[in-house]
Amino acid sequence: MSPRVDVPIADLFERARAGERRALGRLLSYAEAGGARADELTDLVHPHTGGAHVVGITGAPGAGKSTLTGQLVAHADGTGMRCAVLAVDPSSPLSGGAILGDRIRMDPVVRQGAFIRSMATRGHGGGLSLAVPAAIRVLDAVGYDRVVVETVGVGQIEIDVASAADTVVVVVTPGWGDAVQANKAGLLELADVLVVNKADRPGADDSRRDLELMLDLTVLGAWRPPIVLTTATEARGIGDLHDTLVAHRGFLDESGTLPDRRRRRARHELVTRVEVLLARLTRSEVATPDGLALLDAVAERRTTPSAAADALLAAVIARA
Ligand SMILES: Nc1nc2c(ncn2[C@@H]2O[C@H](COP(=O)(O)OP(=O)(O)OP(=O)(O)O)[C@@H](O)[C@H]2O)c(=O)[nH]1
Ligand SMILES: [Mg+2]
């Protein structure tokens, strides 16, 4: 039994850039685990990022996101585009089952030799909110042309992924309910491209019309999200979707929107980082003798919660 050698991150990065998948896998584990190693990694790869087109794919559970992702990556690969997939599931702990399910549905991805990685709730404070952008950055830096991030359309992680993506694809299925739900959840506001998947089922054209109506009622910028009909299981509409993604990327470049998006991404990531940092410092400060004294003072009503919070914040800032 040989002890696990601690390879420097810079060496792993060089090996990953040269196409070594195991090295890339280790880097992603560091990104996922967070902490000092993840920060070191982020600092190392940051100058090498910006080349990949980051595509977020979201939508209700079971809408066909993984099947669609598989087909999309297979198609892109056929055009000579190298893709990596990050499958993010905030609802389940990482299990063999989840990975296996994704791998089967993304069979075309695996067959093409594209890189696929699953991420679940495991991770550091702030968890996926920091781990996802960190992992995207690694995949970008090692030279993938397109990084596809699949997430289930619920909750905060959606906002995180949308902020990290250049292009956000929202997937709905035929039936009025799905489009309305997506609208209510605020997903339509995030969308750059809308997909009605399972177009083999009745009602796909109705869904398209419903979405057009919702878009008519939305204040849009220079880009009106195109609506693409797909049947992922039969690889139909995939070429259209691919072309639409390429067109959106072109729009971002030509309209000068890309720097705005990247600034928005930086803002979101920085704010999240500081929030996570402050939360950690606050929890440790409250466990110090001074912190405990503050808790007693509030509990015994010798001071007010807001005065105690101000005192705690001052102590955290003094220590930071
Ligand atoms: N009829 C039909 N079924 C589809 C289509 N696309 C996907 N499915 C099926 O829908 C089911 C869910 O597909 P997935 O690709 O796992 O959907 P998902 O959105 O990734 O699901 P979660 O990640 O669990 O949220 C599977 O049984 C697919 O075979 C389609 O275009 N038509
Ligand atoms: Mg899926």
XYZ file of C-alpha atoms and ligand atoms in Angstrom:
353
model
C 0.000 0.000 0.000
C 1.535 3.300 -1.043
C 0.677 6.451 0.870
C -1.289 9.026 -1.134
C 1.272 11.474 -2.437
C 0.383 15.098 -1.948
C 0.819 16.444 -5.473
C 1.123 20.245 -5.688
C -1.950 21.871 -7.172
C 0.107 23.502 -9.934
C 1.278 20.054 -11.106
C -2.270 18.708 -11.070
C -3.369 21.719 -13.092
C -0.688 21.148 -15.740
C -1.669 17.486 -15.965
C -5.363 18.363 -16.214
C -4.609 20.861 -18.982
C -2.747 18.113 -20.804
C -5.947 16.056 -20.699
C -5.396 13.828 -17.690
C -8.846 13.154 -16.287
C -7.731 11.888 -12.907
C -5.850 15.108 -12.273
C -8.950 17.091 -13.252
C -11.073 14.960 -10.940
C -8.769 15.739 -8.011
C -8.852 19.445 -8.754
C -12.652 19.364 -8.773
C -12.633 17.575 -5.430
C -10.533 20.402 -4.021
C -12.903 22.977 -5.512
C -15.815 21.121 -3.943
C -14.253 20.739 -0.506
C -13.603 24.476 -0.157
C -11.204 26.028 2.327
C -7.601 27.102 1.784
C -6.905 24.518 -0.930
C -9.909 25.655 -2.963
C -8.793 29.253 -2.637
C -5.270 28.364 -3.748
C -6.743 26.530 -6.724
C -9.058 29.400 -7.630
C -6.186 31.883 -7.514
C -4.083 29.602 -9.720
C -6.696 28.989 -12.413
C -8.321 32.421 -12.464
C -5.918 33.980 -15.029
C -6.634 31.077 -17.407
C -10.427 31.473 -17.409
C -12.803 33.274 -19.727
C -12.465 31.054 -22.778
C -15.359 28.673 -22.093
C -18.990 29.306 -22.887
C -20.766 28.487 -19.616
C -24.303 27.209 -20.214
C -26.703 26.657 -17.299
C -29.585 24.234 -17.918
C -32.411 24.322 -15.419
C -36.041 23.322 -15.082
C -38.457 21.219 -13.031
C -37.447 17.715 -11.868
C -37.853 15.207 -14.668
C -38.185 17.785 -17.462
C -35.489 15.933 -19.388
C -32.508 18.132 -18.556
C -29.993 15.273 -18.339
C -31.239 13.608 -21.514
C -31.082 16.964 -23.274
C -27.612 17.683 -21.913
C -26.397 14.310 -23.153
C -27.696 14.927 -26.659
C -26.455 18.496 -26.708
C -22.940 17.500 -25.742
C -22.900 14.674 -28.290
C -24.003 17.129 -30.981
C -21.465 19.771 -29.952
C -18.750 17.133 -29.931
C -19.658 16.332 -33.525
C -18.897 19.948 -34.425
C -15.486 19.706 -32.768
C -16.471 21.509 -29.574
C -15.060 20.038 -26.361
C -17.652 19.952 -23.582
C -17.688 19.295 -19.876
C -20.819 18.689 -17.814
C -21.416 19.580 -14.191
C -24.598 17.936 -12.865
C -25.629 19.751 -9.684
C -28.256 18.258 -7.425
C -28.858 20.417 -4.369
C -31.632 18.160 -3.082
C -29.796 14.886 -2.612
C -26.625 13.892 -0.829
C -24.058 12.595 -3.289
C -24.714 8.920 -3.742
C -23.624 6.248 -6.170
C -27.235 6.041 -7.298
C -27.486 9.688 -8.268
C -24.271 9.538 -10.252
C -25.249 6.299 -11.926
C -28.653 7.691 -12.943
C -27.040 10.767 -14.445
C -24.479 8.657 -16.245
C -27.088 6.439 -17.820
C -29.181 9.372 -19.025
C -26.067 11.106 -20.213
C -24.908 8.015 -22.016
C -24.167 9.959 -25.224
C -21.872 12.221 -23.195
C -19.983 9.305 -21.750
C -19.705 7.588 -25.125
C -18.242 10.706 -26.690
C -15.653 10.823 -23.949
C -16.844 14.209 -22.685
C -16.119 14.987 -19.068
C -18.999 14.670 -16.606
C -19.034 15.352 -12.893
C -21.861 15.229 -10.351
C -22.028 17.558 -7.361
C -24.489 17.269 -4.504
C -25.011 18.913 -1.150
C -21.600 17.942 0.160
C -19.256 20.832 0.672
C -18.104 23.624 2.874
C -20.003 26.478 4.498
C -21.920 28.115 1.701
C -21.582 24.686 0.083
C -22.616 24.589 -3.511
C -22.902 28.367 -3.771
C -19.126 28.575 -3.757
C -18.274 25.098 -5.019
C -20.160 25.444 -8.309
C -18.427 28.618 -9.519
C -15.099 27.175 -8.344
C -15.665 23.981 -10.342
C -16.818 25.910 -13.422
C -13.660 27.979 -13.246
C -11.472 24.858 -13.170
C -13.237 23.339 -16.197
C -12.933 26.651 -18.044
C -9.230 26.969 -17.235
C -8.282 23.470 -18.378
C -9.579 24.349 -21.833
C -13.146 23.122 -22.350
C -14.995 25.130 -25.015
C -18.382 24.709 -23.382
C -19.218 23.933 -19.761
C -22.816 22.781 -19.274
C -24.157 23.018 -15.729
C -27.385 21.111 -15.054
C -29.432 21.946 -11.962
C -32.939 21.209 -10.791
C -35.009 24.384 -10.945
C -35.571 24.997 -7.263
C -34.090 27.351 -4.735
C -31.046 29.485 -4.206
C -28.672 27.291 -6.149
C -30.593 28.212 -9.277
C -29.750 31.843 -8.790
C -26.136 30.910 -8.090
C -25.841 28.866 -11.259
C -27.656 31.461 -13.358
C -25.222 34.092 -12.110
C -22.299 31.855 -12.990
C -23.544 31.096 -16.529
C -23.131 33.103 -19.725
C -26.302 31.562 -21.119
C -29.224 30.202 -19.078
C -31.516 27.592 -20.633
C -34.861 26.966 -18.916
C -36.533 23.667 -19.817
C -40.292 23.178 -19.549
C -42.514 20.355 -20.798
C -45.893 20.502 -22.566
C -48.792 21.475 -20.361
C -49.765 24.909 -19.089
C -48.724 24.069 -15.513
C -45.033 23.749 -16.164
C -44.576 27.075 -17.903
C -46.655 28.851 -15.251
C -44.644 27.226 -12.466
C -41.397 28.228 -14.125
C -42.710 31.765 -14.420
C -43.796 31.869 -10.766
C -40.447 30.516 -9.627
C -38.807 33.437 -11.426
C -37.080 31.085 -13.860
C -38.361 32.846 -16.963
C -36.667 36.023 -15.828
C -33.372 34.144 -15.739
C -33.842 32.534 -19.158
C -31.813 33.418 -22.238
C -33.190 30.415 -24.099
C -36.448 28.553 -23.475
C -36.830 24.885 -24.349
C -40.091 22.979 -24.583
C -38.788 19.422 -24.245
C -40.893 16.259 -24.696
C -42.297 17.854 -27.832
C -43.437 14.344 -28.790
C -46.209 14.825 -26.234
C -49.446 16.693 -26.962
C -49.530 20.401 -26.227
C -45.997 21.425 -27.182
C -47.229 24.129 -29.534
C -49.615 25.410 -26.847
C -46.667 25.650 -24.462
C -44.700 27.592 -27.023
C -47.590 30.024 -27.413
C -48.005 30.374 -23.639
C -44.313 31.153 -23.294
C -44.484 33.728 -26.108
C -47.373 35.397 -24.281
C -45.438 35.471 -21.022
C -42.452 36.964 -22.827
C -44.757 39.620 -24.311
C -45.663 40.608 -20.768
C -42.051 40.741 -19.615
C -39.740 43.697 -19.956
C -36.963 42.388 -22.172
C -33.573 43.720 -23.165
C -32.105 43.537 -26.661
C -32.281 39.740 -26.615
C -35.702 38.089 -26.708
C -35.277 34.511 -25.461
C -35.888 32.156 -28.397
C -38.147 29.161 -27.779
C -36.812 25.834 -29.028
C -38.879 22.635 -29.220
C -36.962 19.435 -28.542
C -37.540 15.715 -28.116
C -34.403 14.791 -26.262
C -35.071 11.054 -26.286
C -35.110 11.088 -30.098
C -32.372 13.724 -30.483
C -34.828 16.077 -32.200
C -34.369 19.829 -32.079
C -30.868 19.422 -30.640
C -29.151 21.084 -33.595
C -31.511 24.059 -33.203
C -30.683 24.315 -29.525
C -26.954 24.128 -30.205
C -27.202 26.848 -32.858
C -29.275 29.028 -30.528
C -26.620 28.718 -27.812
C -23.905 29.697 -30.271
C -26.059 32.640 -31.402
C -26.532 33.816 -27.816
C -22.833 33.639 -27.178
C -22.318 35.712 -30.334
C -24.902 38.208 -29.108
C -23.105 38.543 -25.778
C -19.866 39.299 -27.589
C -21.249 41.672 -30.196
C -23.645 43.593 -27.967
C -20.992 44.194 -25.347
C -23.133 42.371 -22.776
C -20.447 39.849 -21.849
C -18.404 42.175 -19.614
C -21.657 43.091 -17.794
C -22.470 39.445 -17.221
C -18.980 38.716 -16.011
C -19.101 41.694 -13.674
C -22.449 40.443 -12.353
C -20.849 37.041 -11.847
C -17.916 38.561 -9.969
C -20.296 40.594 -7.807
C -22.397 37.571 -6.902
C -19.363 35.462 -6.137
C -17.645 38.110 -4.035
C -20.771 38.863 -2.034
C -21.332 35.147 -1.431
C -17.717 34.675 -0.347
C -17.880 37.537 2.119
C -21.241 36.314 3.440
C -19.808 32.857 4.017
C -16.728 34.323 5.676
C -18.771 36.596 7.924
C -21.089 33.745 8.910
C -18.107 31.616 9.914
C -16.476 34.413 11.906
C -19.780 35.271 13.589
C -20.315 31.704 14.739
C -16.865 31.483 16.232
C -17.103 34.932 17.827
C -20.343 34.037 19.565
C -18.590 31.064 21.190
C -15.899 33.254 22.832
C -16.331 34.412 26.482
C -17.332 37.892 25.251
C -19.810 36.364 22.819
C -21.310 34.137 25.492
C -21.639 37.156 27.786
C -23.596 38.917 25.038
C -25.925 35.934 24.730
C -26.594 36.015 28.487
C -27.214 39.742 28.381
C -29.885 39.281 25.687
C -31.421 36.232 27.362
C -31.657 38.092 30.682
C -32.966 41.207 28.896
C -30.095 43.367 30.099
C -29.524 44.405 26.504
C -31.560 44.402 23.297
C -30.952 41.958 20.429
C -30.073 44.785 18.056
C -27.535 46.347 20.439
C -26.005 42.904 21.022
C -25.864 42.279 17.259
C -24.048 45.585 16.754
C -21.543 44.647 19.461
C -21.045 41.200 17.933
C -20.506 42.649 14.455
C -17.984 45.137 15.821
C -16.098 42.274 17.480
C -16.154 40.208 14.265
C -14.840 43.125 12.196
C -12.118 43.834 14.742
C -11.000 40.216 14.472
C -11.328 39.842 10.667
N -41.399 11.404 -24.007
C -40.252 11.997 -23.713
N -39.596 11.647 -22.596
C -38.411 12.257 -22.344
C -37.875 13.236 -23.191
N -36.725 13.679 -22.653
C -36.551 13.009 -21.510
N -37.570 12.117 -21.316
C -37.739 11.183 -20.199
O -38.040 11.914 -19.027
C -37.466 11.259 -17.884
C -36.607 12.252 -17.099
O -35.486 12.580 -17.908
P -34.182 13.217 -17.287
O -33.289 13.547 -18.432
O -33.642 12.374 -16.212
O -34.793 14.526 -16.669
P -34.080 15.563 -15.670
O -34.758 16.852 -15.896
O -32.621 15.507 -15.837
O -34.475 14.949 -14.276
P -33.873 15.371 -12.834
O -32.395 15.602 -13.004
O -34.200 14.194 -11.983
O -34.599 16.611 -12.441
C -36.692 10.064 -18.417
O -37.504 8.926 -18.308
C -36.460 10.433 -19.857
O -36.322 9.290 -20.684
C -38.580 13.569 -24.381
O -38.192 14.423 -25.178
N -39.760 12.919 -24.582
Mg -31.084 15.243 -14.373
